[in-house]
Coordinates of C-alpha atoms in Angstrom, one line a residue:
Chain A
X169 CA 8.6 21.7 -1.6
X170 CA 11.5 19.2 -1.9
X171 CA 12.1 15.6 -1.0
X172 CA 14.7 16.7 1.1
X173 CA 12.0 19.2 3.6
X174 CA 9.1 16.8 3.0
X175 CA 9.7 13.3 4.5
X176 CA 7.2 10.5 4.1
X177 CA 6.5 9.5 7.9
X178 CA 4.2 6.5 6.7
X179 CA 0.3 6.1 7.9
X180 CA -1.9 7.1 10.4
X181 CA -5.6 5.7 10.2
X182 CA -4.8 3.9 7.3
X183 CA -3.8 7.1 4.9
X184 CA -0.2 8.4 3.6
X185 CA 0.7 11.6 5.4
X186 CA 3.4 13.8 4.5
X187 CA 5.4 15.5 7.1
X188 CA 8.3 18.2 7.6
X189 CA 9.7 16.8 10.2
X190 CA 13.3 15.9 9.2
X191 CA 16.0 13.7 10.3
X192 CA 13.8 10.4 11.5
X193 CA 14.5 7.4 8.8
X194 CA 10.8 6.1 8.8
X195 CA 10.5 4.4 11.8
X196 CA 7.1 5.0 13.7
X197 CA 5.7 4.2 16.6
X198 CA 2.3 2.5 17.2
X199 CA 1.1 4.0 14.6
X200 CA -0.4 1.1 12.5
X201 CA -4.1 0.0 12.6
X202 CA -3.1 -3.8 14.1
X203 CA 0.3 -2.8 15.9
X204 CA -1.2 0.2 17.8
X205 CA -2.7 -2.1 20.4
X206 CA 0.3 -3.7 20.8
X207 CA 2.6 -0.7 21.3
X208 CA 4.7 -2.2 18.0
X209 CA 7.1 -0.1 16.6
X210 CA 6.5 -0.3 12.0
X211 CA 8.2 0.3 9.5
X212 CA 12.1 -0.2 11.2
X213 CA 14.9 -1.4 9.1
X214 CA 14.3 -5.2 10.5
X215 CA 10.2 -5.2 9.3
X216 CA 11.3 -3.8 5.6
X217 CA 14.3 -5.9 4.9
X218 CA 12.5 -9.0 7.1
X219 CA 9.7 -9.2 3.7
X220 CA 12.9 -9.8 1.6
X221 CA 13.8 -13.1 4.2
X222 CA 10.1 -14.3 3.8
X223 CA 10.5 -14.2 0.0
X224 CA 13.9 -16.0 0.0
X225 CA 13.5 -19.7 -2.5
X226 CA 10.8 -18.0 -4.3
X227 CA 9.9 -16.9 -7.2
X228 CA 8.3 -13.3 -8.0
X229 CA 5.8 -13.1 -11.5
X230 CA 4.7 -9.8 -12.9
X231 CA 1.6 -9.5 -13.9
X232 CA -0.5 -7.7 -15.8
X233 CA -4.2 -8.4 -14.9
X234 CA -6.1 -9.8 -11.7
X235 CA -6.3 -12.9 -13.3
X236 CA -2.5 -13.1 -14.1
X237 CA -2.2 -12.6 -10.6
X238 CA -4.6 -15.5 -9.3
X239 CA -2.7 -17.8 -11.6
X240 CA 0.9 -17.0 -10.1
X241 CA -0.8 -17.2 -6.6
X242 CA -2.0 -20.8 -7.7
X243 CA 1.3 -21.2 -8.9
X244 CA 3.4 -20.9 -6.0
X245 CA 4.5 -17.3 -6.4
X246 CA 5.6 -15.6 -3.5
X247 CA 4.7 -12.0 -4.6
X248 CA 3.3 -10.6 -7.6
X249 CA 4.6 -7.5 -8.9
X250 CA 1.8 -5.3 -10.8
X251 CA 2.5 -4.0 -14.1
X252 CA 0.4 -2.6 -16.7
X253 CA 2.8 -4.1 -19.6
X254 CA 5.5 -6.7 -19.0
X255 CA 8.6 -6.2 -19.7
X256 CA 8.9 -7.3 -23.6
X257 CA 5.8 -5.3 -24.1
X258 CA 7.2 -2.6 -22.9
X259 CA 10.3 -3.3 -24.9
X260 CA 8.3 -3.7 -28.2
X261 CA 5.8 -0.3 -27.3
X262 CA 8.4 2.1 -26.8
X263 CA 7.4 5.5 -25.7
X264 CA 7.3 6.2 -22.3
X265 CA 7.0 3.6 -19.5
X266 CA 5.3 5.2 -16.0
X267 CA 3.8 3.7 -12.6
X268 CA 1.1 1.7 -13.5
X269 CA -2.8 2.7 -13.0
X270 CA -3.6 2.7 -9.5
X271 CA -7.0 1.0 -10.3
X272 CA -4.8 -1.6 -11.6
X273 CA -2.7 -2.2 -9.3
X274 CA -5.8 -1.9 -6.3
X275 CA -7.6 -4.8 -8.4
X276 CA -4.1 -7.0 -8.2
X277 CA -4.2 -6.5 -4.7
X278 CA -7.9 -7.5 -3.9
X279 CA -7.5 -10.7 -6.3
X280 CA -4.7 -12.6 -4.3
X281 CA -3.3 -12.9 -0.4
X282 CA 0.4 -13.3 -1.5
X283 CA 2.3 -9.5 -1.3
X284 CA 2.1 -7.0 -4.1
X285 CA 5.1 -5.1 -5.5
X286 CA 4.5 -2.1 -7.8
X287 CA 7.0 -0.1 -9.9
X288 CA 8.0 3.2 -9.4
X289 CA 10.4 5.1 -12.1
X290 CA 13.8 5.8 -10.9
X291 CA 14.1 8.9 -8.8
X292 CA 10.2 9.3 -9.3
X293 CA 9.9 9.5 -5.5
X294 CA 5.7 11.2 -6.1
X295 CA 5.3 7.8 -7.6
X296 CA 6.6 6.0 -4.8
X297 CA 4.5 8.2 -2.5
X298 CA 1.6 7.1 -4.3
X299 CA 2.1 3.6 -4.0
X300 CA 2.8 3.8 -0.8
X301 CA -0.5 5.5 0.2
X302 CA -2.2 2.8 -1.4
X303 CA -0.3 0.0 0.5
X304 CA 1.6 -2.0 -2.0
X305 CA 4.1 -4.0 0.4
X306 CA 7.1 -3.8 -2.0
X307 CA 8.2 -0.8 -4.2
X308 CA 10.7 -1.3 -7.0
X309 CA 12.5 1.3 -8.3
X310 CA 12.8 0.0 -12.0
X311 CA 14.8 0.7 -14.8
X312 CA 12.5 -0.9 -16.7
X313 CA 10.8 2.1 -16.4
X314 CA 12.0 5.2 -18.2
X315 CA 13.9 6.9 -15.4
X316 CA 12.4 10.2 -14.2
X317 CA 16.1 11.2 -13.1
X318 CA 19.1 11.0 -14.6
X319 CA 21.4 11.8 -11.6
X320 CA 19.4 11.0 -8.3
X321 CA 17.7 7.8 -6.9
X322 CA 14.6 8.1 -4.3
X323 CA 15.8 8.7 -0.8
X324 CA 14.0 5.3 0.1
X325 CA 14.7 5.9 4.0
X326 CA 12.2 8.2 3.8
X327 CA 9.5 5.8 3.1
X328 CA 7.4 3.5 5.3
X329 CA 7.3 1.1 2.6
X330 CA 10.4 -1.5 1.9
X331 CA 12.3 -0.4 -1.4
X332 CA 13.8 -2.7 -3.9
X333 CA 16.4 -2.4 -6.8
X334 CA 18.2 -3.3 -9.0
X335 CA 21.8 -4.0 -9.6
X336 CA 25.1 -4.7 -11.8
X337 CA 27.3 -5.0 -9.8
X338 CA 28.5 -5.0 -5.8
X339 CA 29.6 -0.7 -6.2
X340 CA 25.8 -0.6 -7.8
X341 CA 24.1 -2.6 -4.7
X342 CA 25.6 -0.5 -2.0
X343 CA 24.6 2.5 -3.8
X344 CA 21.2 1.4 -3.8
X345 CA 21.1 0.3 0.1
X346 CA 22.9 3.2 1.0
X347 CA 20.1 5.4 -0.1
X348 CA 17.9 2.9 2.0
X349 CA 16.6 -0.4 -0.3
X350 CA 15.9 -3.1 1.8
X351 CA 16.2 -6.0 -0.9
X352 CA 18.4 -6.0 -4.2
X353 CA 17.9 -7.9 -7.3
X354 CA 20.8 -7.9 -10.4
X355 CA 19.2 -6.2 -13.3
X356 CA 20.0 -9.0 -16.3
X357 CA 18.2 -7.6 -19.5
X358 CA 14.7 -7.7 -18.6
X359 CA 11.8 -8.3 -21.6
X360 CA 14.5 -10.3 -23.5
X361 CA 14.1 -13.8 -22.6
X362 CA 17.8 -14.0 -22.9
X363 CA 20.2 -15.2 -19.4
X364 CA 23.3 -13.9 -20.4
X365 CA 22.9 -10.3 -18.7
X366 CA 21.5 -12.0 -15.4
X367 CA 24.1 -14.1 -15.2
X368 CA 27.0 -11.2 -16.2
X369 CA 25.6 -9.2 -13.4
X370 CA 25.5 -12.0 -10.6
X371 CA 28.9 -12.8 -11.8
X372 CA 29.7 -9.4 -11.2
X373 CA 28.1 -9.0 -8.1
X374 CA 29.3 -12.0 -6.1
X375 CA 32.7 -11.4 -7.7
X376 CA 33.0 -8.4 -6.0
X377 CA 31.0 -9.2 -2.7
X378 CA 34.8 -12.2 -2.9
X379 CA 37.0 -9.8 -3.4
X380 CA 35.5 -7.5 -0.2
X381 CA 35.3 -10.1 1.8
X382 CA 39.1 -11.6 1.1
X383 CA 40.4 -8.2 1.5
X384 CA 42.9 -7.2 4.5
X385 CA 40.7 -4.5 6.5
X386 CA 43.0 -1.9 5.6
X387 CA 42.3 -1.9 2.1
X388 CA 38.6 -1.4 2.4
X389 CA 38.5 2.1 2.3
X390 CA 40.5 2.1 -1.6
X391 CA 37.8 -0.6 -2.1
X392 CA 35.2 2.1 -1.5
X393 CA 36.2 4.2 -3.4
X394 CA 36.8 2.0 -6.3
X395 CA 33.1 0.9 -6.1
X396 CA 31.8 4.1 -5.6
X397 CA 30.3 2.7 -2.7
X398 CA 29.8 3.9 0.9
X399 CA 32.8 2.4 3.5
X400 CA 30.2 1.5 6.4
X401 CA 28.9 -0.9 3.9
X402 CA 32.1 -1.9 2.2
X403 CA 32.9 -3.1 5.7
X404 CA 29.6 -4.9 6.3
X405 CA 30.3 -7.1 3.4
X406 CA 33.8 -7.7 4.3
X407 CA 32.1 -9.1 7.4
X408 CA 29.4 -11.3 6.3
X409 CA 30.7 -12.0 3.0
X410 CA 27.7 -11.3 1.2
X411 CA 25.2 -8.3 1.2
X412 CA 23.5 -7.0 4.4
X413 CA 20.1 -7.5 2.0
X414 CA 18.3 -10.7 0.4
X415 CA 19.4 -10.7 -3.3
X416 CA 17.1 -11.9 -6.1
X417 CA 17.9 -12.5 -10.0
X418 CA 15.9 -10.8 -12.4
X419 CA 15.9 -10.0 -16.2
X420 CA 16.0 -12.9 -18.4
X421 CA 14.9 -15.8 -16.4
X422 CA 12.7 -17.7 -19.0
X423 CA 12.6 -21.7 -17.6
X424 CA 12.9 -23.9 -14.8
X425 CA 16.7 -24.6 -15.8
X426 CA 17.2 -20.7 -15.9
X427 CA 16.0 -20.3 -12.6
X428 CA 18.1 -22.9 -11.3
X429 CA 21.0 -21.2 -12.9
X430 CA 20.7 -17.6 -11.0
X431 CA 20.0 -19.6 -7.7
X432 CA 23.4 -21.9 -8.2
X433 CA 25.2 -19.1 -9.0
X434 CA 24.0 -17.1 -5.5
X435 CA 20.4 -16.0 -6.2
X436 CA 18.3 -16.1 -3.3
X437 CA 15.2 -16.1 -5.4
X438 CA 14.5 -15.0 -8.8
X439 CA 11.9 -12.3 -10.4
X440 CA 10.7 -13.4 -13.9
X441 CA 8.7 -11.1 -16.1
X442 CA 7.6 -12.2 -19.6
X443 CA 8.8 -15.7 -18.9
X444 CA 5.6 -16.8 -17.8
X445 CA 2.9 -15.1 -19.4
X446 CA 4.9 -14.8 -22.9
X447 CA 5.2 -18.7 -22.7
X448 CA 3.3 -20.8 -25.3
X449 CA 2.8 -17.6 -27.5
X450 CA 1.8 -20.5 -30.2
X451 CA -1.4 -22.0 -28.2
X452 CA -4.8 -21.2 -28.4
X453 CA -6.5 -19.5 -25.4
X454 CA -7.4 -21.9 -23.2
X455 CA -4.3 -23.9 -24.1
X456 CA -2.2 -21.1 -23.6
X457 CA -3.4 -20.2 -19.7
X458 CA -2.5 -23.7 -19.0
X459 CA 0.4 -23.2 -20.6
X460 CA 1.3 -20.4 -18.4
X461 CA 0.5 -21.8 -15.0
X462 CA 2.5 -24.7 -16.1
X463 CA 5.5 -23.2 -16.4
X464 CA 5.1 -20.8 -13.6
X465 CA 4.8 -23.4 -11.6
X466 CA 7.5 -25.5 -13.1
X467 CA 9.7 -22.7 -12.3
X468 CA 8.8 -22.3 -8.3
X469 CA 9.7 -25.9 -8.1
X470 CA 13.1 -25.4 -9.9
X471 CA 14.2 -22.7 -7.2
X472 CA 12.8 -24.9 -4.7
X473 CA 14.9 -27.7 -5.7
X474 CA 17.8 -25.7 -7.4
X475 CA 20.6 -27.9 -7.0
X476 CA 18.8 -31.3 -7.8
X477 CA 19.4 -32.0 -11.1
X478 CA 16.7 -35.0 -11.3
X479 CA 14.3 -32.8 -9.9
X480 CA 14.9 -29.9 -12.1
X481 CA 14.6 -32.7 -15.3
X482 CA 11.0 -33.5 -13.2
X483 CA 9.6 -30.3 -13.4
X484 CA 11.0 -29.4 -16.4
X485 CA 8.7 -32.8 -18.1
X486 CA 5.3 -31.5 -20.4
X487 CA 6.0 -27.3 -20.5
X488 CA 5.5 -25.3 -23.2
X489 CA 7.6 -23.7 -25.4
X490 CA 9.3 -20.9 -23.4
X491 CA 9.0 -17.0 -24.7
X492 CA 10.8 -16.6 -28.0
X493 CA 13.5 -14.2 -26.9
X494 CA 15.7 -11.8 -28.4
X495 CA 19.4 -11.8 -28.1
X496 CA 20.6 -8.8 -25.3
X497 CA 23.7 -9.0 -27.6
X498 CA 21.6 -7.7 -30.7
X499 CA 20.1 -5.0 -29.0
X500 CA 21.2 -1.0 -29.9
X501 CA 22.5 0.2 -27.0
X502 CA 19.8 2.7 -25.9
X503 CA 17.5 0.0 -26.3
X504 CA 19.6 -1.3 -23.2
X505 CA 17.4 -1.2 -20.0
X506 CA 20.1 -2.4 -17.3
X507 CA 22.0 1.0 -17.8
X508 CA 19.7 3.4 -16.5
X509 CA 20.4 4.7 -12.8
X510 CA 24.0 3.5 -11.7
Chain B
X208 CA 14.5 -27.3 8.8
X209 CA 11.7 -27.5 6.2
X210 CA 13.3 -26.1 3.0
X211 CA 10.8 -25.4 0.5
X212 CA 10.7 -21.5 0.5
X213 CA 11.0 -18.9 3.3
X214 CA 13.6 -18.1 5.7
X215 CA 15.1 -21.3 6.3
X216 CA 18.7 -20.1 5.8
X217 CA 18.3 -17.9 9.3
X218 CA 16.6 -21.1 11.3
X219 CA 19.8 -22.6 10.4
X220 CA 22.2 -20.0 11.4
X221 CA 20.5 -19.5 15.0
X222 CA 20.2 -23.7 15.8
X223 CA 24.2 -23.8 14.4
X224 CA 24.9 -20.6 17.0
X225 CA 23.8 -22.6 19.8
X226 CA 25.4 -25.6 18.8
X227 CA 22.2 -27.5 17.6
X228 CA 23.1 -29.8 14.2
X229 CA 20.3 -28.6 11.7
X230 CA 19.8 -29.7 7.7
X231 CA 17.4 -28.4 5.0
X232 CA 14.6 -30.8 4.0
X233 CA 12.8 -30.4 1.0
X234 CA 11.9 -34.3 0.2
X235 CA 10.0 -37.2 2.2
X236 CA 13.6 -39.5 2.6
X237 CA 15.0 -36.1 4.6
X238 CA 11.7 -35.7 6.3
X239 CA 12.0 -39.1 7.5
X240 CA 15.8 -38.1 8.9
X241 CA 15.1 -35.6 11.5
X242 CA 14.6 -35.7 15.4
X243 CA 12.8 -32.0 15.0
X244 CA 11.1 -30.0 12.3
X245 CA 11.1 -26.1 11.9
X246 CA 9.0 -24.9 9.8
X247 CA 10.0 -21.1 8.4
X248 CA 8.6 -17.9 8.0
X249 CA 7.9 -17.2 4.5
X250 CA 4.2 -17.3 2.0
X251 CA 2.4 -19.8 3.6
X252 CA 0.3 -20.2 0.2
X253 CA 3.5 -21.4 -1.8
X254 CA 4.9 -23.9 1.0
X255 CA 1.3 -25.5 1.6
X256 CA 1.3 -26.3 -2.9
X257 CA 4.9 -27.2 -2.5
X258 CA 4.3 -29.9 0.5
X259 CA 1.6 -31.3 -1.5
X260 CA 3.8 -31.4 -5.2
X261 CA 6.5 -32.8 -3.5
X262 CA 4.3 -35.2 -1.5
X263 CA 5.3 -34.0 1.7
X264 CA 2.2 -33.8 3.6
X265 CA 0.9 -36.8 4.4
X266 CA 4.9 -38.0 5.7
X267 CA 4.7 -34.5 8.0
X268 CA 1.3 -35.5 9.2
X269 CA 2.0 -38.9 10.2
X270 CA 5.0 -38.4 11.6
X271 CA 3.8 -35.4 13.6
X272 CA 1.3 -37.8 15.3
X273 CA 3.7 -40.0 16.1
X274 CA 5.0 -37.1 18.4
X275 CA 7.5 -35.1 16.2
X276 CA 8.1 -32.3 18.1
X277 CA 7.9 -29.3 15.8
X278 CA 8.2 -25.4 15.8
X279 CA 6.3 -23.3 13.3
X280 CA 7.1 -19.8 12.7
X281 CA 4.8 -17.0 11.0
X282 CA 4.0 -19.1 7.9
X283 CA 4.9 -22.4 9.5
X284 CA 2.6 -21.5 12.1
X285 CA -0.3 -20.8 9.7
X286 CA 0.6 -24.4 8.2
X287 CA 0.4 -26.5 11.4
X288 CA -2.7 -25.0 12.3
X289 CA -6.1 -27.0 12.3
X290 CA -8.4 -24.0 11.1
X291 CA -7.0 -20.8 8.8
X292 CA -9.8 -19.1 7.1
X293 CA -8.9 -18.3 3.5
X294 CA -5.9 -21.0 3.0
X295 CA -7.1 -22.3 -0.3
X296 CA -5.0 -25.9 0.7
X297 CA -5.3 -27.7 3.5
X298 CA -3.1 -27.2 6.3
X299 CA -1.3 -29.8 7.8
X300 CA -3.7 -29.4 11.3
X301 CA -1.8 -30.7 13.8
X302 CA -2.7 -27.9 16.4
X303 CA -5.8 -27.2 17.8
X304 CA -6.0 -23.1 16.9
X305 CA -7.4 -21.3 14.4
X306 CA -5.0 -18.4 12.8
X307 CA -6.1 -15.7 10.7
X308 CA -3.3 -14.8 7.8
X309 CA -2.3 -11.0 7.2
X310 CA -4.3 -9.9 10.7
X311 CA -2.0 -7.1 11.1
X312 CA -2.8 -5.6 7.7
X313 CA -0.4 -4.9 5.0
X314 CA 3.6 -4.8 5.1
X315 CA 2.7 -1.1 6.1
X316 CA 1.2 -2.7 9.5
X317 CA 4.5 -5.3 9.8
X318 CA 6.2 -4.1 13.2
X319 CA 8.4 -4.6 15.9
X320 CA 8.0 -5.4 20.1
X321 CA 8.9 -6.2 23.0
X322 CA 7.1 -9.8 24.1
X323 CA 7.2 -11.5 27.4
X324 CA 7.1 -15.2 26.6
X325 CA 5.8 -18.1 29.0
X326 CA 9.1 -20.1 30.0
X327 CA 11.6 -17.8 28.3
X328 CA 13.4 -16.3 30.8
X329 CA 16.0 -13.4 31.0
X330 CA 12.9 -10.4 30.2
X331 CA 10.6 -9.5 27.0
X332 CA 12.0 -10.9 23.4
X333 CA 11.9 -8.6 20.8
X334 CA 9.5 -10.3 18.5
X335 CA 9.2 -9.2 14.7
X336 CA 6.0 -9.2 13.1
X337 CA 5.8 -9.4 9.2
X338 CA 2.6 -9.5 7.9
X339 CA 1.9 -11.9 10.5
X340 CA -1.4 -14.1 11.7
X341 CA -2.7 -14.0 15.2
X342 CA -4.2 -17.1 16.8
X343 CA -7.2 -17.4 18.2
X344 CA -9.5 -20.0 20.0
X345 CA -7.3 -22.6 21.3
X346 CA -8.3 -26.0 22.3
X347 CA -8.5 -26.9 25.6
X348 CA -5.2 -28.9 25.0
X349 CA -3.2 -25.3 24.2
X350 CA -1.1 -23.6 26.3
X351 CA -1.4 -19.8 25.2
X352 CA 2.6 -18.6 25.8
X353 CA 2.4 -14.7 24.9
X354 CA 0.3 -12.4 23.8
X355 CA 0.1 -8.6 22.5
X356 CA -1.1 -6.0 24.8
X357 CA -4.1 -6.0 23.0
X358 CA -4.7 -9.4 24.7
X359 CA -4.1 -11.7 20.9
X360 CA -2.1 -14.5 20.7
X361 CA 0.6 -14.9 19.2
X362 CA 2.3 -18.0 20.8
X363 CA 1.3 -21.3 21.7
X364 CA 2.2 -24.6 22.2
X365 CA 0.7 -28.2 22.1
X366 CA 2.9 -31.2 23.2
X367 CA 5.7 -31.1 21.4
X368 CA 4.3 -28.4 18.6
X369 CA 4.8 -24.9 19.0
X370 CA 3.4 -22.0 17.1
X371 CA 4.7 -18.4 16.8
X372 CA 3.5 -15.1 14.7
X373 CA 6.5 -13.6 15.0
X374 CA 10.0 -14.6 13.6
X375 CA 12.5 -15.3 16.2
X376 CA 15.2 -16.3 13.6
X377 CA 15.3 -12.4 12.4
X378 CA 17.0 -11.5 15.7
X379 CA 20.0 -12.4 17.8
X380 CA 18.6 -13.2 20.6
X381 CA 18.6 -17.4 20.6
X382 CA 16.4 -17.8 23.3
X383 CA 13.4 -19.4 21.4
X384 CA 16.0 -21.4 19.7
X385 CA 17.1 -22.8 22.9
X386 CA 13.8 -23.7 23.9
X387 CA 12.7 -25.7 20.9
X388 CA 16.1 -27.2 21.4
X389 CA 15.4 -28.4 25.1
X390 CA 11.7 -29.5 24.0
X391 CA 13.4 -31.7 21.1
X392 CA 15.8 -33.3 23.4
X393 CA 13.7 -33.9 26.1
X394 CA 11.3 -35.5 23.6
X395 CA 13.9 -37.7 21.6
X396 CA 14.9 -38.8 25.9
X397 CA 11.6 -39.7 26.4
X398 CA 11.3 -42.1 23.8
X399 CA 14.9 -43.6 24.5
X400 CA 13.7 -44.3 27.4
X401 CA 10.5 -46.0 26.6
X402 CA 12.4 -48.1 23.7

């Protein structure tokens, strides 16, 4: 029993089923309780990569709680994704960081209307299973996890479910989509408050997505090669000059001006993590929930009106102090999230 | 194109593709530019708070009864809708439906399929459905334009406002494009001629 002879063929009736049958890349037909009567075809590469283009100029909160989760929907969030610690928690804990609790993540789902991501661990493709059978609409395969495998990602076109991941650079992101994610997000340094990784890897990303795109044709096969990267999709970008997926910024996003930032510099929404709910650490309670929704909702304006700089100084009037942070540049390096899986 | 979150980008890239001039609107002077209004696919929850922070709704609503002809896709159809149980704003309610968010499920239940469409000629569109509402009890003023073999709708039009559940934009055929197009300029020739 392998990934490889066991493919995840989606639902039927609502449950996860598990089938040998090889060599089909998800796609199922009529087999979804609303699409059935219509004769609809789920789970193609056009309904998983089409979430990602409904999420685009919004922002994505983790949460930790239902009630995290009804204040980002109140917000403005576009999706929440359900964790059991965020990130800096998870940073300052240590030990090992799994899937979260599936209660957890069930009571996230039942408290708001907005779509529910969940993490899976790198190349932890039971977890991904799970999280599949209990409908989350977006699964991340996260390094802020602690990777379940150091050479192998999840086969994500064997899922139902839409994939996302994250990123360093442009070899990184057509790794990832090769093995089947249907949206990307650049890494940064996530739990750290701090932009400068975000920004290095967006940098790095468009930079290369340029360079593709200026190339002659014939050069695109050295290209691949260089980035480690499959050709089909080296060519794709050459085309469209920029990736075949929506691209969010995550890892280090921690105000409305930060958010602006990632979206100037190509974003086409941002995740932020401890941002919100590590804001206005200083407050009391009650203070501090306010506090919180405040700034999450300063920060879905910002991408909103990223390139406004009046606006952004609008929103940006009567928040809270932002998370503390911690400088990515004085963390050891195997306290360094944004290298695991490549 | 209303710009406040969603898949505005694509609406633009299909009206340029059939040589239709289209900008991004995200405050009440842009609102107050425009011939036609798309609004996009995307969470209808987060554009119905951002047209009220940004004191859209009241501009969209007024001008929409001045007959602004306007095209609502997925989440933009949610938002021009006069009744959607469980939208904890108010929608702008310009059309005489009621259309029930996430009716297909979860993202598990987001498909694909083939859709014949009233006045869209040239056979079936392939329509893509993301999480997507269904509309239900028109008014007597609403024409029903497709629906699933199951019999639900999921496109309408009213006047100059038309509704769909499924996202055009995500494909390349143009068609639906072409026909908001027409509506618009028909509309904006109307009321040249009665000026």
């Amino acid at each position: 029993m392998n990934a490889s002879t066991y493919r995840l063929m989606g639902r039927v009736g609502g449950r996860a089923v598990v089938s040998s049958s090889s060599g089909q890349n998800g796609a199922r037909q009529g087999a979804g309780n609303g699409a059935g009567g219509a004769s609809g075809q789920t789970a193609t590469w056009t309904v998983k990569a089409g979430l990602a283009q409904m999420l685009k100029g919004g922002v994505i909160m983790d949460v930790v709680t239902a009630e995290h989760a009804r204040i980002a929907e109140e917000a403005g969030a576009c999706a929440v994704m359900a964790l059991e610690r965020v990130p800096s928690d998870i940073r300052a804990a240590g030990g090992v960081a799994r899937m979260s609790q599936v209660d957890l993540i069930e009571e996230i789902k039942a408290a708001v209307t907005i779509p529910v991501m969940a993490k899976a661990r790198i190349g932890h493709f039971v977890e991904a299973q799970i999280l599949q059978a209990i409908a989350v609409d977006y699964v991340d395969e996260s390094e802020v996890l602690t990777p379940a495998d150091e050479q192998h990602h999840i086969d994500k076109h064997a899922f139902a479910v839409p994939f996302v991941c994250g990123c360093r650079d442009l070899g990184e992101a057509l790794r990832r989509i090769g093995e089947g994610a249907a949206m990307i997000r650049t890494k940064g340094e996530a739990g750290t408050g701090d932009i400068v990784e975000a920004v290095r890897h967006m940098r790095a990303l468009w930079g290369g997505i340029r360079r593709v795109h200026a190339a002659p044709e014939e050069e695109l096969a050295t290209l691949a090669k260089e980035y480690a990267a499959p050709l089909a999709l080296v060519q794709e970008v050459h085309r469209l000059g920029r990736l075949p997926v929506v691209n969010f910024s995550a890892g280090g996003v921690a105000t409305p001006a930060d958010a602006a930032l990632m979206m100037q510099l190509g974003a086409d929404g941002v995740f932020v993590g401890s941002g919100i709910f590590k804001a206005g650490a200083d407050l009391a309670a009650d203070a501090r929930v306010r506090a919180q929704g405040a700034m999450a909702a300063a920060i879905v304006k910002a991408v909103t009106h990223f390139g406004d700089p009046m606006m952004l100084a609008t929103v940006s009037r009567g928040i809270a102090a932002p998370m503390r942070g911690v400088s990515a540049a004085s963390l050891p390096a195997e306290e360094l999230l944004a290298g695991r899986g490549n | 194109m209303l710009a406040l979150q969603g898949d505005f980008r694509e609406h633009i890239a299909a009206l340029h593709a059939i040589g239709a001039t289209a900008c991004e609107v995200r405050t009440a002077a842009q609102l107050a530019d425009v011939d036609a209004l798309i609004l996009p696919g995307g969470e209808s929850t987060t554009i119905a708070r951002l047209l009220i922070a940004f004191e859209l709704l009241e501009p969209l609503r007024a001008r929409l009864a001045a007959g602004l002809p306007a095209w609502g896709t997925c989440a933009g159809a949610i938002l021009l809708a006069r009744r959607v149980p469980g939208l904890d704003r108010p929608p702008i309610g310009v059309l005489d439906v009621t259309v029930d968010r996430n009716a297909f499920g979860r993202q598990l239940d987001s498909f694909e399929a083939e859709l014949d469409v009233a006045g869209i000629a040239g056979g079936p569109v392939r329509a893509v459905f993301i999480r997507a509402p269904v509309i239900r009890e028109p008014g007597p003023g609403v024409e029903v334009l497709a629906r699933l073999a199951d019999g639900r709708i999921v496109a309408c039009r009213q006047g100059r406002v038309l509704a769909t559940a499924f996202h055009p934009e995500l494909t390349d055929d143009r068609r639906m494009h072409a026909a908001f197009v027409a509506l618009a300029d028909a509309a904006l020739a109307a009321e040249g001629s009665a000026a």
